Amino acid sequence: MGKVISIGKQNFASLRENDCFYIDKSELIREWWESQDDITLVTRPRRFGKTLNMSMLNCFFSNQYAEKKQLFEGLSIWNDEKYRGLQGSYPVIFLSFASIKGSNYHDARDGIIMAINEAYSEHRYLLESKELTEGERKCFEELDNYAKNPGAKESVANDTICNAVKNLANCLYRYYGKKVIILLDEYDTPMQEAYLYGYWDQFTSFVRSLFNATFKTNPYLERAMMTGITRVSKESVFSDLNNLNVITSTSLEYETSFGFTEEEVFTALDNMGMSEQKEIVKSWYDGFVFGNQKDIYNPWSITNYLDKKQVRTYWADTSSNSLISRLIRKASAGIKEQMEELLQGKEIIVNFDEQIVFEQLDQDENAIWSLMLASGYLKAEQVEYRGLLREPWYHLKITNLETTAMFTNLFKSWFNQSRTNYNQFIKALLQNDIDAMNYYMNQISMATFSYFDVDGVEGGKSEPERFYHGFVLGLIAEQTDIYEIRSNRESGFGRYDVMMIPKKRDNCYPAVIIEFKVHNAIKEANLEASVKAARKQIEEKNYDAELFARGFCKEEILHYGFAFEGKKVLIG
């Protein structure tokens, strides 16, 4: 009988004291300590054990846990006498920004104050010391009073907040005669919110001052570790911080410290009497890659599966994916085409910078790949370095079945506001009901065009490509069990826009070719002429060639021309 699976427990001491299921990650302690790095930033996707590992580091190094050595008995780190002597020997400041999700600057700033005050509260015993100055005592009380009454007229000054962690480190250093370890968990959570809600510049200016005081100009710092999902650009928040070692998903350090290896997962399944489930668990939850280590599993999904013994999208269901969705929706047709490739299990090769410059996400479309890689939605199967400048080119694929399901649901959600019309349109398309197709497609386009950001006008023309490639992603998400959806591929003497190929040749479903046209008033008198031009192109370019090669006959293939003029659509 396996141990009790505790879902969501992120406190290392509680897990160990209650003898709950735990996979030993204590080698992280050795790797970090022997690296001799002053400040380490580890980026990993959400729900990958970052908080639990930070809690473990706190329990190991903090002198507040000096009498709790039993927490580490039986773990690999406890086999080393050197580390048994190191446990509980440092003052530690442990901060978490995980819950700071303010929709405005003032709420986010309040969240920072609350987080710092929690650290102060853990060390209120310092107030009993005669070593503290009046100013230091005042800082304790000022933070505490503000935490009890956030938003009060007598706000804590920015200078006080930004220097608060450094000043606490000074107090601890004088009290214990030893430099301080600082642990900061989920450092970038409030930054993502700042970008989403439009107060990025103001907030990052504030955080930059906080981080510089805490990590750069802090003479009382022994070393620090930070965790987060993204590697925010150095210019944004870490200016002049030259002693920062950044660990991304492609770094070779800490490859197995976050997430479960396949050996760990299979051992857990054996211990729980679930050995026969290895194949389905691998197909759904395997696939993450860190450095050269493949076959990494998401801990949240695995612990939930061990507990509930059912395949579900556990990890994908813990986030709204709102930022990813927004960036893909508003992305160019080229980005959507690459998403089509990914959704159908194919690989794309792209070049980007792994550091996230949030303020440039709307200008540099390739930044979306960096965000999706850091978030765990995509995996880098290979990174190749090209040219004299050794530019990195990433071979990306969707991580596993669970993340495929996440993307599928995301694309389906784009049409939620016109779900009935969308379903009726698909039915009409497969039945070759042109009148119904026109009615429902115009209902869909009116509801969703601006949602796909196609109202921007360039040279007097709207850009329906953003819509129709979003539409194709929706098609793939909805019809993938029945159809192979291909877009912008060569066939005959040209490249068709969309081809729907039935996966089973039982004559229940037709093959479909769709050609999109933007109405050109100079070339075509009206939308009807644009539709005719689209259908003529299908015939003249012999787009049926690919289907003929697969054994389809003419009677099994439907041709449709879609003509766009603004939000108006005509199908024929």
CSV table of N, CA and C in Angstrom, one decimal, residues 451-562:
chain,number,residue,atom,x,y,z
A,451,TYR,N,-12.5,40.0,-32.4
A,451,TYR,CA,-11.9,39.2,-31.4
A,451,TYR,C,-10.5,38.7,-31.9
A,452,PHE,N,-10.4,38.5,-33.2
A,452,PHE,CA,-9.2,38.1,-33.8
A,452,PHE,C,-8.3,39.3,-34.3
A,453,ASP,N,-8.8,40.5,-33.9
A,453,ASP,CA,-8.0,41.7,-34.3
A,453,ASP,C,-7.8,41.8,-35.8
A,454,VAL,N,-8.9,41.7,-36.5
A,454,VAL,CA,-8.8,41.8,-38.0
A,454,VAL,C,-9.3,43.2,-38.5
A,455,ASP,N,-9.7,44.0,-37.5
A,455,ASP,CA,-10.2,45.3,-38.0
A,455,ASP,C,-9.1,46.3,-38.3
A,456,GLY,N,-7.9,46.0,-37.9
A,456,GLY,CA,-6.8,46.9,-38.3
A,456,GLY,C,-6.7,47.0,-39.8
A,457,VAL,N,-6.6,48.2,-40.4
A,457,VAL,CA,-6.6,48.3,-41.8
A,457,VAL,C,-5.3,48.7,-42.3
A,458,GLU,N,-4.9,48.0,-43.3
A,458,GLU,CA,-3.6,48.3,-43.9
A,458,GLU,C,-3.8,48.5,-45.4
A,459,GLY,N,-3.5,49.7,-45.9
A,459,GLY,CA,-3.7,50.0,-47.3
A,459,GLY,C,-5.1,49.9,-47.7
A,460,GLY,N,-6.1,50.2,-46.8
A,460,GLY,CA,-7.5,50.2,-47.1
A,460,GLY,C,-8.1,48.8,-47.1
A,461,LYS,N,-7.3,47.8,-46.8
A,461,LYS,CA,-7.9,46.4,-46.7
A,461,LYS,C,-7.8,45.9,-45.3
A,462,SER,N,-8.9,45.2,-44.9
A,462,SER,CA,-8.9,44.5,-43.6
A,462,SER,C,-8.0,43.3,-43.8
A,463,GLU,N,-7.7,42.6,-42.7
A,463,GLU,CA,-6.9,41.5,-42.7
A,463,GLU,C,-7.6,40.2,-42.2
A,464,PRO,N,-8.4,39.6,-43.0
A,464,PRO,CA,-9.2,38.4,-42.6
A,464,PRO,C,-8.3,37.2,-42.4
A,465,GLU,N,-7.1,37.3,-42.9
A,465,GLU,CA,-6.2,36.1,-42.7
A,465,GLU,C,-6.1,35.7,-41.2
A,466,ARG,N,-6.1,36.8,-40.3
A,466,ARG,CA,-6.0,36.5,-38.9
A,466,ARG,C,-7.2,35.7,-38.5
A,467,PHE,N,-8.4,36.0,-39.0
A,467,PHE,CA,-9.6,35.3,-38.7
A,467,PHE,C,-9.6,33.9,-39.3
A,468,TYR,N,-9.3,33.8,-40.5
A,468,TYR,CA,-9.5,32.5,-41.1
A,468,TYR,C,-8.5,31.5,-40.6
A,469,HIS,N,-7.3,31.9,-40.3
A,469,HIS,CA,-6.4,31.0,-39.7
A,469,HIS,C,-6.8,30.6,-38.2
A,470,GLY,N,-7.4,31.5,-37.5
A,470,GLY,CA,-8.0,31.2,-36.3
A,470,GLY,C,-9.1,30.2,-36.5
A,471,PHE,N,-9.9,30.4,-37.5
A,471,PHE,CA,-11.0,29.5,-37.9
A,471,PHE,C,-10.5,28.1,-38.2
A,472,VAL,N,-9.4,28.1,-38.9
A,472,VAL,CA,-8.8,26.8,-39.2
A,472,VAL,C,-8.3,26.0,-37.9
A,473,LEU,N,-7.7,26.8,-37.0
A,473,LEU,CA,-7.3,26.2,-35.7
A,473,LEU,C,-8.6,25.6,-35.0
A,474,GLY,N,-9.7,26.4,-35.1
A,474,GLY,CA,-10.9,25.9,-34.5
A,474,GLY,C,-11.4,24.6,-35.2
A,475,LEU,N,-11.2,24.6,-36.6
A,475,LEU,CA,-11.6,23.4,-37.3
A,475,LEU,C,-10.8,22.2,-36.9
A,476,ILE,N,-9.5,22.4,-36.7
A,476,ILE,CA,-8.6,21.3,-36.3
A,476,ILE,C,-9.0,20.8,-34.9
A,477,ALA,N,-9.3,21.8,-34.0
A,477,ALA,CA,-9.7,21.4,-32.6
A,477,ALA,C,-11.0,20.6,-32.6
A,478,GLU,N,-11.9,21.0,-33.5
A,478,GLU,CA,-13.2,20.4,-33.4
A,478,GLU,C,-13.3,19.1,-34.2
A,479,GLN,N,-12.6,19.0,-35.3
A,479,GLN,CA,-12.8,17.9,-36.3
A,479,GLN,C,-11.6,16.9,-36.4
A,480,THR,N,-10.7,17.0,-35.4
A,480,THR,CA,-9.4,16.2,-35.5
A,480,THR,C,-9.7,14.7,-35.5
A,481,ASP,N,-10.8,14.3,-34.8
A,481,ASP,CA,-11.1,12.9,-34.8
A,481,ASP,C,-11.6,12.3,-36.1
A,482,ILE,N,-12.2,13.2,-36.9
A,482,ILE,CA,-12.7,12.8,-38.2
A,482,ILE,C,-11.9,13.1,-39.4
A,483,TYR,N,-11.3,14.3,-39.3
A,483,TYR,CA,-10.5,14.9,-40.4
A,483,TYR,C,-9.1,15.1,-40.1
A,484,GLU,N,-8.3,15.0,-41.2
A,484,GLU,CA,-6.9,15.5,-41.2
A,484,GLU,C,-7.1,16.9,-41.8
A,485,ILE,N,-6.7,18.0,-41.1
A,485,ILE,CA,-6.9,19.3,-41.6
A,485,ILE,C,-5.5,19.8,-42.0
A,486,ARG,N,-5.4,20.2,-43.3
A,486,ARG,CA,-4.1,20.7,-43.8
A,486,ARG,C,-4.4,22.1,-44.4
A,487,SER,N,-3.4,23.0,-44.2
A,487,SER,CA,-3.6,24.4,-44.7
A,487,SER,C,-2.3,24.9,-45.4
A,488,ASN,N,-2.5,25.7,-46.4
A,488,ASN,CA,-1.4,26.4,-47.1
A,488,ASN,C,-0.3,25.3,-47.6
A,489,ARG,N,-0.8,24.3,-48.2
A,489,ARG,CA,0.1,23.2,-48.7
A,489,ARG,C,0.1,23.2,-50.2
A,490,GLU,N,1.2,22.7,-50.8
A,490,GLU,CA,1.3,22.5,-52.2
A,490,GLU,C,0.5,21.3,-52.7
A,491,SER,N,-0.3,21.5,-53.8
A,491,SER,CA,-1.0,20.5,-54.4
A,491,SER,C,-1.3,20.9,-55.9
A,492,GLY,N,-1.0,20.1,-56.8
A,492,GLY,CA,-1.2,20.5,-58.2
A,492,GLY,C,-0.2,21.6,-58.6
A,493,PHE,N,-0.7,22.7,-58.9
A,493,PHE,CA,0.2,23.8,-59.4
A,493,PHE,C,0.2,25.0,-58.5
A,494,GLY,N,-0.2,24.8,-57.2
A,494,GLY,CA,-0.2,25.9,-56.3
A,494,GLY,C,-0.4,25.5,-54.9
A,495,ARG,N,-0.8,26.4,-54.0
A,495,ARG,CA,-0.9,26.1,-52.6
A,495,ARG,C,-2.4,26.5,-52.2
A,496,TYR,N,-3.1,25.5,-51.8
A,496,TYR,CA,-4.5,25.7,-51.3
A,496,TYR,C,-4.5,26.3,-49.9
A,497,ASP,N,-5.6,26.9,-49.6
A,497,ASP,CA,-5.8,27.5,-48.2
A,497,ASP,C,-6.1,26.4,-47.2
A,498,VAL,N,-7.1,25.6,-47.4
A,498,VAL,CA,-7.5,24.6,-46.4
A,498,VAL,C,-8.0,23.3,-47.2
A,499,MET,N,-7.5,22.2,-46.7
A,499,MET,CA,-8.0,20.9,-47.2
A,499,MET,C,-8.4,20.0,-46.0
A,500,MET,N,-9.6,19.5,-46.0
A,500,MET,CA,-10.1,18.6,-45.0
A,500,MET,C,-10.1,17.2,-45.6
A,501,ILE,N,-9.3,16.3,-45.1
A,501,ILE,CA,-9.2,14.9,-45.6
A,501,ILE,C,-9.8,13.9,-44.6
A,502,PRO,N,-10.9,13.2,-45.0
A,502,PRO,CA,-11.5,12.2,-44.0
A,502,PRO,C,-10.4,11.2,-43.6
A,503,LYS,N,-10.4,10.9,-42.3
A,503,LYS,CA,-9.4,9.9,-41.9
A,503,LYS,C,-9.9,8.4,-42.2
A,504,LYS,N,-11.2,8.2,-42.4
A,504,LYS,CA,-11.7,6.9,-42.8
A,504,LYS,C,-12.4,7.0,-44.1
A,505,ARG,N,-12.1,6.1,-45.0
A,505,ARG,CA,-12.7,6.1,-46.4
A,505,ARG,C,-14.0,5.2,-46.3
A,506,ASP,N,-15.0,5.7,-45.6
A,506,ASP,CA,-16.3,5.0,-45.6
A,506,ASP,C,-17.4,5.8,-46.3
A,507,ASN,N,-17.1,6.8,-47.0
A,507,ASN,CA,-18.0,7.7,-47.7
A,507,ASN,C,-19.0,8.4,-46.9
A,508,CYS,N,-18.8,8.4,-45.5
A,508,CYS,CA,-19.7,9.2,-44.7
A,508,CYS,C,-19.4,10.7,-44.7
A,509,TYR,N,-18.1,11.0,-44.9
A,509,TYR,CA,-17.7,12.4,-44.9
A,509,TYR,C,-17.0,12.7,-46.2
A,510,PRO,N,-17.3,13.9,-46.8
A,510,PRO,CA,-16.6,14.3,-48.0
A,510,PRO,C,-15.3,14.9,-47.7
A,511,ALA,N,-14.4,14.9,-48.7
A,511,ALA,CA,-13.2,15.7,-48.6
A,511,ALA,C,-13.6,17.1,-49.0
A,512,VAL,N,-12.8,18.1,-48.5
A,512,VAL,CA,-13.2,19.5,-48.7
A,512,VAL,C,-12.0,20.3,-49.0
A,513,ILE,N,-12.1,21.2,-50.0
A,513,ILE,CA,-11.1,22.2,-50.3
A,513,ILE,C,-11.7,23.6,-50.2
A,514,ILE,N,-11.0,24.4,-49.4
A,514,ILE,CA,-11.5,25.8,-49.2
A,514,ILE,C,-10.4,26.8,-49.7
A,515,GLU,N,-10.9,27.8,-50.5
A,515,GLU,CA,-10.0,28.9,-50.9
A,515,GLU,C,-10.6,30.2,-50.4
A,516,PHE,N,-9.7,31.0,-49.8
A,516,PHE,CA,-10.2,32.3,-49.2
A,516,PHE,C,-9.7,33.4,-50.2
A,517,LYS,N,-10.6,34.4,-50.3
A,517,LYS,CA,-10.3,35.5,-51.2
A,517,LYS,C,-10.7,36.8,-50.4
A,518,VAL,N,-9.8,37.8,-50.4
A,518,VAL,CA,-10.2,39.2,-50.0
A,518,VAL,C,-10.8,39.9,-51.2
A,519,HIS,N,-12.0,40.4,-51.1
A,519,HIS,CA,-12.5,41.1,-52.3
A,519,HIS,C,-11.6,42.3,-52.7
A,520,ASN,N,-11.3,42.3,-54.0
A,520,ASN,CA,-10.5,43.3,-54.6
A,520,ASN,C,-11.4,44.1,-55.6
A,521,ALA,N,-11.8,45.3,-55.2
A,521,ALA,CA,-12.7,46.1,-56.0
A,521,ALA,C,-12.2,46.4,-57.4
A,522,ILE,N,-10.8,46.4,-57.6
A,522,ILE,CA,-10.3,46.7,-58.9
A,522,ILE,C,-10.4,45.5,-59.8
A,523,LYS,N,-10.2,44.3,-59.2
A,523,LYS,CA,-10.2,43.1,-60.1
A,523,LYS,C,-11.6,42.5,-60.2
A,524,GLU,N,-12.5,42.7,-59.1
A,524,GLU,CA,-13.8,42.0,-59.1
A,524,GLU,C,-14.9,43.0,-58.8
A,525,ALA,N,-16.0,42.8,-59.5
A,525,ALA,CA,-17.0,43.8,-59.4
A,525,ALA,C,-17.7,43.7,-58.0
A,526,ASN,N,-17.8,42.5,-57.4
A,526,ASN,CA,-18.5,42.3,-56.2
A,526,ASN,C,-18.0,41.0,-55.5
A,527,LEU,N,-18.7,40.6,-54.4
A,527,LEU,CA,-18.3,39.4,-53.7
A,527,LEU,C,-18.5,38.2,-54.5
A,528,GLU,N,-19.6,38.2,-55.3
A,528,GLU,CA,-19.9,37.0,-56.1
A,528,GLU,C,-18.7,36.7,-57.0
A,529,ALA,N,-18.1,37.8,-57.6
A,529,ALA,CA,-17.0,37.6,-58.5
A,529,ALA,C,-15.8,37.1,-57.8
A,530,SER,N,-15.6,37.5,-56.5
A,530,SER,CA,-14.5,37.0,-55.7
A,530,SER,C,-14.6,35.5,-55.4
A,531,VAL,N,-15.9,35.1,-55.1
A,531,VAL,CA,-16.2,33.7,-54.9
A,531,VAL,C,-15.8,32.9,-56.1
A,532,LYS,N,-16.3,33.4,-57.3
A,532,LYS,CA,-16.0,32.7,-58.5
A,532,LYS,C,-14.5,32.5,-58.8
A,533,ALA,N,-13.8,33.6,-58.5
A,533,ALA,CA,-12.3,33.6,-58.6
A,533,ALA,C,-11.7,32.6,-57.7
A,534,ALA,N,-12.2,32.4,-56.5
A,534,ALA,CA,-11.6,31.5,-55.6
A,534,ALA,C,-11.9,30.0,-56.1
A,535,ARG,N,-13.1,29.8,-56.6
A,535,ARG,CA,-13.4,28.4,-57.1
A,535,ARG,C,-12.7,28.1,-58.4
A,536,LYS,N,-12.5,29.2,-59.2
A,536,LYS,CA,-11.7,29.0,-60.4
A,536,LYS,C,-10.3,28.6,-60.1
A,537,GLN,N,-9.7,29.3,-59.1
A,537,GLN,CA,-8.3,29.0,-58.7
A,537,GLN,C,-8.2,27.5,-58.2
A,538,ILE,N,-9.2,27.0,-57.5
A,538,ILE,CA,-9.1,25.6,-57.1
A,538,ILE,C,-9.0,24.7,-58.3
A,539,GLU,N,-9.9,25.0,-59.3
A,539,GLU,CA,-9.9,24.2,-60.6
A,539,GLU,C,-8.6,24.3,-61.4
A,540,GLU,N,-8.2,25.6,-61.6
A,540,GLU,CA,-7.1,25.8,-62.5
A,540,GLU,C,-5.7,25.3,-61.9
A,541,LYS,N,-5.6,25.5,-60.6
A,541,LYS,CA,-4.4,25.0,-59.9
A,541,LYS,C,-4.4,23.5,-59.6
A,542,ASN,N,-5.5,22.9,-59.9
A,542,ASN,CA,-5.6,21.4,-59.7
A,542,ASN,C,-5.3,21.0,-58.3
A,543,TYR,N,-6.0,21.7,-57.3
A,543,TYR,CA,-5.7,21.4,-55.9
A,543,TYR,C,-6.3,20.0,-55.6
A,544,ASP,N,-7.1,19.4,-56.4
A,544,ASP,CA,-7.6,18.1,-56.2
A,544,ASP,C,-6.5,17.0,-56.3
A,545,ALA,N,-5.3,17.4,-56.8
A,545,ALA,CA,-4.3,16.4,-57.1
A,545,ALA,C,-3.9,15.5,-55.9
A,546,GLU,N,-3.8,16.2,-54.8
A,546,GLU,CA,-3.4,15.5,-53.6
A,546,GLU,C,-4.4,14.5,-53.2
A,547,LEU,N,-5.7,14.9,-53.3
A,547,LEU,CA,-6.8,13.9,-52.9
A,547,LEU,C,-6.9,12.8,-53.9
A,548,PHE,N,-6.7,13.1,-55.2
A,548,PHE,CA,-6.7,12.0,-56.2
A,548,PHE,C,-5.6,11.0,-55.9
A,549,ALA,N,-4.5,11.5,-55.5
A,549,ALA,CA,-3.3,10.6,-55.2
A,549,ALA,C,-3.7,9.7,-54.1
A,550,ARG,N,-4.6,10.2,-53.2
A,550,ARG,CA,-5.0,9.4,-52.0
A,550,ARG,C,-6.1,8.4,-52.4
A,551,GLY,N,-6.6,8.5,-53.6
A,551,GLY,CA,-7.7,7.5,-54.0
A,551,GLY,C,-9.1,8.1,-54.0
A,552,PHE,N,-9.2,9.4,-53.7
A,552,PHE,CA,-10.5,10.0,-53.8
A,552,PHE,C,-11.0,10.3,-55.2
A,553,CYS,N,-12.2,10.2,-55.5
A,553,CYS,CA,-12.7,10.5,-56.8
A,553,CYS,C,-13.4,11.9,-56.8
A,554,LYS,N,-13.7,12.4,-57.9
A,554,LYS,CA,-14.2,13.8,-58.0
A,554,LYS,C,-15.5,14.0,-57.2
A,555,GLU,N,-16.4,13.0,-57.2
A,555,GLU,CA,-17.7,13.1,-56.6
A,555,GLU,C,-17.5,13.1,-55.0
A,556,GLU,N,-16.4,12.8,-54.5
A,556,GLU,CA,-16.2,12.7,-53.1
A,556,GLU,C,-15.6,14.1,-52.5
A,557,ILE,N,-15.4,15.0,-53.4
A,557,ILE,CA,-14.6,16.3,-53.1
A,557,ILE,C,-15.6,17.5,-53.2
A,558,LEU,N,-15.6,18.3,-52.2
A,558,LEU,CA,-16.4,19.5,-52.2
A,558,LEU,C,-15.4,20.7,-52.3
A,559,HIS,N,-15.8,21.7,-53.2
A,559,HIS,CA,-15.0,22.9,-53.4
A,559,HIS,C,-15.8,24.1,-52.8
A,560,TYR,N,-15.1,24.9,-52.0
A,560,TYR,CA,-15.8,26.2,-51.5
A,560,TYR,C,-14.9,27.4,-51.7
A,561,GLY,N,-15.5,28.4,-52.2
A,561,GLY,CA,-14.8,29.7,-52.2
A,561,GLY,C,-15.4,30.6,-51.2
A,562,PHE,N,-14.5,31.2,-50.3
A,562,PHE,CA,-14.9,32.2,-49.3
A,562,PHE,C,-14.4,33.5,-49.7
